[in-house]
GROMACS .gro file of C-alpha atoms in nm:
model
  284
    1MET     CA    1  -0.086   1.141   0.526
    2ASP     CA    2  -0.430   0.977   0.564
    3LYS     CA    3  -0.506   0.624   0.676
    4LYS     CA    4  -0.532   0.472   0.331
    5THR     CA    5  -0.328   0.161   0.270
    6MET     CA    6  -0.037   0.168   0.028
    7SER     CA    7  -0.237  -0.034  -0.222
    8GLN     CA    8  -0.524   0.216  -0.211
    9MET     CA    9  -0.285   0.507  -0.257
   10ILE     CA   10  -0.115   0.337  -0.551
   11LYS     CA   11  -0.448   0.246  -0.710
   12GLU     CA   12  -0.578   0.604  -0.689
   13SER     CA   13  -0.259   0.742  -0.847
   14TYR     CA   14  -0.194   0.454  -1.085
   15SER     CA   15  -0.328   0.618  -1.401
   16SER     CA   16  -0.102   0.922  -1.351
   17LEU     CA   17   0.214   0.723  -1.277
   18SER     CA   18   0.481   0.679  -1.541
   19PRO     CA   19   0.546   0.325  -1.673
   20GLY     CA   20   0.860   0.308  -1.460
   21GLN     CA   21   0.679   0.424  -1.149
   22ARG     CA   22   0.414   0.160  -1.208
   23LYS     CA   23   0.683  -0.108  -1.222
   24ALA     CA   24   0.826   0.012  -0.893
   25ALA     CA   25   0.481   0.028  -0.732
   26GLU     CA   26   0.393  -0.323  -0.845
   27PHE     CA   27   0.723  -0.457  -0.711
   28ILE     CA   28   0.660  -0.294  -0.373
   29MET     CA   29   0.308  -0.437  -0.346
   30GLU     CA   30   0.411  -0.786  -0.455
   31HIS     CA   31   0.732  -0.798  -0.247
   32ALA     CA   32   0.657  -0.589   0.061
   33ASP     CA   33   0.864  -0.826   0.275
   34GLU     CA   34   1.169  -0.733   0.068
   35ALA     CA   35   1.087  -0.366   0.020
   36VAL     CA   36   1.088  -0.297   0.394
   37LEU     CA   37   1.465  -0.363   0.395
   38LEU     CA   38   1.576  -0.231   0.057
   39THR     CA   39   1.712   0.108  -0.035
   40ALA     CA   40   1.554   0.307  -0.317
   41PHE     CA   41   1.840   0.198  -0.541
   42GLN     CA   42   1.784  -0.170  -0.457
   43VAL     CA   43   1.407  -0.143  -0.515
   44GLY     CA   44   1.476   0.018  -0.850
   45ARG     CA   45   1.725  -0.252  -0.947
   46ASN     CA   46   1.476  -0.528  -0.861
   47ALA     CA   47   1.192  -0.353  -1.043
   48GLY     CA   48   1.407  -0.275  -1.346
   49VAL     CA   49   1.394   0.104  -1.305
   50SER     CA   50   1.623   0.377  -1.175
   51GLU     CA   51   1.663   0.494  -0.816
   52THR     CA   52   1.525   0.833  -0.922
   53THR     CA   53   1.207   0.668  -1.048
   54VAL     CA   54   1.150   0.505  -0.709
   55ILE     CA   55   1.199   0.839  -0.531
   56ARG     CA   56   0.962   1.010  -0.774
   57LEU     CA   57   0.706   0.739  -0.700
   58ALA     CA   58   0.720   0.835  -0.333
   59TYR     CA   59   0.657   1.200  -0.423
   60ALA     CA   60   0.373   1.103  -0.659
   61LEU     CA   61   0.200   0.914  -0.376
   62GLY     CA   62   0.221   1.216  -0.147
   63PHE     CA   63   0.518   1.116   0.069
   64SER     CA   64   0.796   1.358   0.158
   65GLY     CA   65   1.051   1.108   0.026
   66TYR     CA   66   1.143   0.742  -0.004
   67SER     CA   67   1.213   0.704   0.369
   68GLN     CA   68   0.861   0.808   0.464
   69MET     CA   69   0.712   0.574   0.203
   70GLN     CA   70   0.926   0.285   0.325
   71ASP     CA   71   0.815   0.356   0.682
   72ARG     CA   72   0.451   0.318   0.572
   73ILE     CA   73   0.534  -0.008   0.393
   74ARG     CA   74   0.715  -0.134   0.703
   75LYS     CA   75   0.425  -0.053   0.937
   76GLU     CA   76   0.171  -0.232   0.715
   77TRP     CA   77   0.398  -0.534   0.677
   78LEU     CA   78   0.460  -0.555   1.053
   79ALA     CA   79   0.087  -0.526   1.121
   80GLY     CA   80   0.032  -0.834   0.905
   81LYS     CA   81   0.310  -1.020   1.085
   82GLN     CA   82   0.158  -0.937   1.423
   83VAL     CA   83  -0.160  -1.109   1.313
   84ASP     CA   84   0.045  -1.414   1.220
   85TYR     CA   85   0.217  -1.413   1.558
   86PHE     CA   86  -0.091  -1.379   1.777
   87GLU     CA   87  -0.293  -1.630   1.577
   88HIS     CA   88  -0.025  -1.899   1.581
   89ASP     CA   89  -0.058  -2.167   1.848
   90SER     CA   90   0.284  -2.325   1.890
   91SER     CA   91   0.174  -2.544   2.180
   92ILE     CA   92  -0.002  -2.794   1.957
   93GLU     CA   93   0.224  -3.026   1.758
   94ASN     CA   94  -0.005  -3.295   1.622
   95THR     CA   95  -0.010  -3.467   1.285
   96ALA     CA   96  -0.107  -3.277   0.970
   97GLU     CA   97  -0.443  -3.453   0.967
   98GLU     CA   98  -0.521  -3.353   1.326
   99ASN     CA   99  -0.420  -2.993   1.254
  100LEU     CA  100  -0.620  -2.957   0.931
  101PHE     CA  101  -0.933  -2.810   1.087
  102ARG     CA  102  -0.734  -2.576   1.312
  103ARG     CA  103  -0.509  -2.461   1.027
  104VAL     CA  104  -0.803  -2.376   0.802
  105ILE     CA  105  -0.992  -2.192   1.076
  106ASP     CA  106  -0.679  -2.005   1.188
  107GLN     CA  107  -0.615  -1.896   0.832
  108GLU     CA  108  -0.971  -1.770   0.797
  109ARG     CA  109  -0.938  -1.580   1.126
  110LYS     CA  110  -0.620  -1.412   1.004
  111ILE     CA  111  -0.781  -1.310   0.678
  112LEU     CA  112  -1.090  -1.172   0.853
  113ARG     CA  113  -0.868  -0.979   1.096
  114GLN     CA  114  -0.674  -0.841   0.801
  115LEU     CA  115  -1.004  -0.749   0.631
  116LEU     CA  116  -1.106  -0.552   0.941
  117ASP     CA  117  -0.771  -0.369   0.951
  118GLN     CA  118  -0.757  -0.284   0.580
  119VAL     CA  119  -1.118  -0.186   0.512
  120ASP     CA  120  -1.174   0.178   0.420
  121GLU     CA  121  -1.512   0.279   0.566
  122ARG     CA  122  -1.538   0.571   0.326
  123GLU     CA  123  -1.521   0.336   0.029
  124ILE     CA  124  -1.773   0.101   0.192
  125TRP     CA  125  -2.026   0.382   0.236
  126LYS     CA  126  -1.955   0.512  -0.113
  127ALA     CA  127  -2.048   0.168  -0.251
  128ILE     CA  128  -2.357   0.148  -0.028
  129ASP     CA  129  -2.484   0.489  -0.141
  130ALA     CA  130  -2.429   0.398  -0.507
  131LEU     CA  131  -2.627   0.075  -0.462
  132ILE     CA  132  -2.914   0.261  -0.295
  133ARG     CA  133  -2.938   0.548  -0.544
  134SER     CA  134  -2.888   0.356  -0.869
  135ASP     CA  135  -3.183   0.299  -1.101
  136ARG     CA  136  -3.061  -0.056  -1.160
  137VAL     CA  137  -2.779  -0.281  -1.037
  138TYR     CA  138  -2.604  -0.528  -1.262
  139VAL     CA  139  -2.395  -0.794  -1.089
  140GLY     CA  140  -2.120  -0.964  -1.287
  141GLY     CA  141  -1.924  -1.269  -1.179
  142PHE     CA  142  -1.755  -1.519  -1.407
  143GLY     CA  143  -1.606  -1.862  -1.350
  144SER     CA  144  -1.539  -1.927  -0.981
  145SER     CA  145  -1.634  -1.566  -0.897
  146PHE     CA  146  -1.995  -1.637  -0.994
  147ALA     CA  147  -2.076  -1.811  -0.664
  148ALA     CA  148  -2.017  -1.498  -0.454
  149ALA     CA  149  -2.180  -1.281  -0.721
  150TYR     CA  150  -2.497  -1.491  -0.710
  151TRP     CA  151  -2.513  -1.476  -0.329
  152PHE     CA  152  -2.494  -1.097  -0.346
  153TYR     CA  153  -2.749  -1.077  -0.630
  154TYR     CA  154  -3.000  -1.296  -0.448
  155THR     CA  155  -2.960  -1.114  -0.114
  156LEU     CA  156  -2.966  -0.766  -0.269
  157LYS     CA  157  -3.282  -0.856  -0.460
  158GLN     CA  158  -3.455  -0.915  -0.127
  159ILE     CA  159  -3.417  -0.548  -0.031
  160ARG     CA  160  -3.436  -0.358  -0.362
  161GLY     CA  161  -3.566  -0.402  -0.715
  162ASN     CA  162  -3.406  -0.385  -1.059
  163VAL     CA  163  -3.117  -0.617  -0.981
  164TYR     CA  164  -2.974  -0.832  -1.260
  165ILE     CA  165  -2.690  -1.082  -1.290
  166SER     CA  166  -2.459  -1.229  -1.552
  167SER     CA  167  -2.414  -1.597  -1.622
  168PRO     CA  168  -2.093  -1.774  -1.510
  169ASN     CA  169  -1.964  -1.761  -1.869
  170GLY     CA  170  -2.053  -1.412  -1.983
  171PHE     CA  171  -2.323  -1.149  -2.016
  172LEU     CA  172  -2.584  -1.077  -2.281
  173PRO     CA  173  -2.590  -0.737  -2.453
  174GLU     CA  174  -2.969  -0.737  -2.406
  175ASP     CA  175  -2.918  -0.751  -2.029
  176VAL     CA  176  -2.683  -0.453  -2.006
  177CYS     CA  177  -2.799  -0.222  -2.287
  178ASP     CA  178  -3.030  -0.035  -2.047
  179LEU     CA  179  -2.751   0.065  -1.811
  180THR     CA  180  -2.727   0.442  -1.764
  181ASP     CA  181  -2.516   0.696  -1.579
  182GLN     CA  182  -2.753   0.633  -1.288
  183SER     CA  183  -2.677   0.258  -1.279
  184ALA     CA  184  -2.428   0.060  -1.072
  185VAL     CA  185  -2.230  -0.239  -1.195
  186VAL     CA  186  -2.083  -0.468  -0.930
  187ILE     CA  187  -1.808  -0.689  -1.071
  188PHE     CA  188  -1.657  -0.983  -0.882
  189SER     CA  189  -1.310  -1.080  -0.996
  190PHE     CA  190  -1.078  -1.321  -0.816
  191PRO     CA  191  -0.784  -1.530  -0.941
  192ARG     CA  192  -0.771  -1.663  -1.198
  193TYR     CA  193  -0.905  -1.339  -1.341
  194ARG     CA  194  -1.155  -1.382  -1.624
  195LYS     CA  195  -1.145  -1.155  -1.930
  196GLU     CA  196  -1.524  -1.124  -1.925
  197ALA     CA  197  -1.494  -0.901  -1.617
  198LEU     CA  198  -1.288  -0.647  -1.812
  199LYS     CA  199  -1.531  -0.661  -2.104
  200LEU     CA  200  -1.821  -0.586  -1.870
  201ALA     CA  201  -1.627  -0.301  -1.710
  202SER     CA  202  -1.550  -0.156  -2.053
  203PHE     CA  203  -1.917  -0.163  -2.147
  204ALA     CA  204  -2.018  -0.006  -1.814
  205GLU     CA  205  -1.766   0.273  -1.869
  206ARG     CA  206  -1.922   0.352  -2.208
  207GLN     CA  207  -2.259   0.381  -2.036
  208ASP     CA  208  -2.105   0.604  -1.763
  209SER     CA  209  -2.229   0.357  -1.499
  210ARG     CA  210  -2.056   0.343  -1.161
  211ILE     CA  211  -1.829   0.040  -1.132
  212ILE     CA  212  -1.784  -0.129  -0.794
  213ALA     CA  213  -1.517  -0.400  -0.785
  214ILE     CA  214  -1.516  -0.685  -0.534
  215THR     CA  215  -1.171  -0.835  -0.575
  216ASP     CA  216  -0.864  -0.955  -0.387
  217ARG     CA  217  -0.638  -0.651  -0.429
  218GLN     CA  218  -0.651  -0.289  -0.541
  219LEU     CA  219  -0.423  -0.350  -0.840
  220SER     CA  220  -0.607  -0.652  -0.976
  221PRO     CA  221  -0.712  -0.599  -1.340
  222ILE     CA  222  -1.066  -0.497  -1.244
  223GLY     CA  223  -0.952  -0.312  -0.932
  224GLN     CA  224  -0.757  -0.064  -1.142
  225LEU     CA  225  -1.066   0.028  -1.347
  226ALA     CA  226  -1.334   0.056  -1.081
  227GLU     CA  227  -1.450   0.377  -0.917
  228VAL     CA  228  -1.480   0.189  -0.588
  229THR     CA  229  -1.261  -0.114  -0.519
  230LEU     CA  230  -1.331  -0.329  -0.212
  231THR     CA  231  -1.067  -0.590  -0.141
  232THR     CA  232  -1.069  -0.907   0.066
  233ASP     CA  233  -0.722  -1.065   0.085
  234GLU     CA  234  -0.498  -0.758   0.050
  235LEU     CA  235  -0.149  -0.820   0.195
  236MET     CA  236  -0.228  -1.185   0.276
  237ASP     CA  237   0.055  -1.367   0.099
  238SER     CA  238  -0.085  -1.715   0.156
  239GLY     CA  239  -0.196  -1.834  -0.186
  240HIS     CA  240  -0.529  -1.909  -0.020
  241HIS     CA  241  -0.845  -1.731  -0.129
  242SER     CA  242  -1.108  -1.698   0.144
  243ALA     CA  243  -1.477  -1.730   0.059
  244ALA     CA  244  -1.555  -1.628   0.417
  245SER     CA  245  -1.389  -1.289   0.372
  246VAL     CA  246  -1.588  -1.222   0.054
  247ILE     CA  247  -1.922  -1.306   0.215
  248SER     CA  248  -1.831  -1.101   0.524
  249LEU     CA  249  -1.760  -0.799   0.306
  250LEU     CA  250  -2.089  -0.847   0.121
  251GLU     CA  251  -2.279  -0.878   0.447
  252VAL     CA  252  -2.140  -0.537   0.547
  253LEU     CA  253  -2.276  -0.389   0.223
  254ILE     CA  254  -2.618  -0.549   0.272
  255ALA     CA  255  -2.635  -0.430   0.635
  256GLY     CA  256  -2.540  -0.078   0.528
  257ILE     CA  257  -2.810  -0.067   0.260
  258ASP     CA  258  -3.068  -0.195   0.507
  259GLU     CA  259  -2.962   0.071   0.758
  260ARG     CA  260  -2.963   0.369   0.523
  261ASP     CA  261  -3.261   0.263   0.313
  262HIS     CA  262  -3.452   0.072   0.579
  263GLU     CA  263  -3.804   0.188   0.492
  264ARG     CA  264  -3.782   0.080   0.128
  265ALA     CA  265  -3.603  -0.244   0.217
  266ALA     CA  266  -3.864  -0.334   0.482
  267LYS     CA  267  -4.153  -0.260   0.245
  268ARG     CA  268  -4.004  -0.484  -0.024
  269GLN     CA  269  -3.944  -0.768   0.220
  270GLN     CA  270  -4.303  -0.745   0.342
  271GLU     CA  271  -4.432  -0.763  -0.017
  272LEU     CA  272  -4.210  -1.063  -0.087
  273GLU     CA  273  -4.331  -1.244   0.226
  274ILE     CA  274  -4.691  -1.205   0.109
  275LEU     CA  275  -4.601  -1.357  -0.229
  276TYR     CA  276  -4.405  -1.638  -0.065
  277ALA     CA  277  -4.704  -1.719   0.159
  278GLU     CA  278  -4.945  -1.721  -0.136
  279GLN     CA  279  -4.719  -1.964  -0.323
  280GLU     CA  280  -4.658  -2.176  -0.012
  281ARG     CA  281  -4.290  -2.167  -0.097
  282PHE     CA  282  -4.142  -2.241   0.246
  283PHE     CA  283  -4.206  -2.479   0.536
  284GLU     CA  284  -4.363  -2.283   0.822
   0.00000   0.00000   0.00000
């Protein structure tokens, strides 16, 4: 078995799973804290499928049987709990108001630690290479996801050309009709998931463009469709969505592009600085 997380393994096999196996997989990912203790029969009962279906899911994911799959689930769940344990400071028992800042920062630290543990470097570099080689990059982010999408669009535009972005409420056909099989489409999709993201992905698929998803989990609606899915809050059952984790992930992508395509990025930045100076855009 490789070092992929359960969610990555399920996502890669999802299209070939039977409807029953998908139900079992979704139950396991949404209730890992229960699945670590349940038998195959009990998982099946909770997911509304048979014990045999759960065992076949284990085989479909490349495990030798249910016990080996459950052992992987248990290890990932315990890893998340260890983060909770080491980050928790039980010595401070102040009022809720006094703890607010600490609680928020501690939560962000846990999410960033989880991001470091879950990230698949192969997928990161696959996304970086696609962003370097593409003839154009279209960035889509709708509703609350637009803020992170715009940050990425603006920063990416500093180091390469032909970068375009949607509006918060949708995208224009005129803006995406020139996408080709050499293009990359980066789609941001976080809860509550917007239907526009799926519409953009559907259009990108028709154009044979590479789809890169920036989302919270592998099995989010857009995560299931993308060629590369980069997640931020996987396994963090907190109900809290971290903007810091999203920006951190994007900074990794930008740094990777700058490293692998440094000459072109540096040339573009120099050209932009000349234009900025001519327009007296910034305080010096």
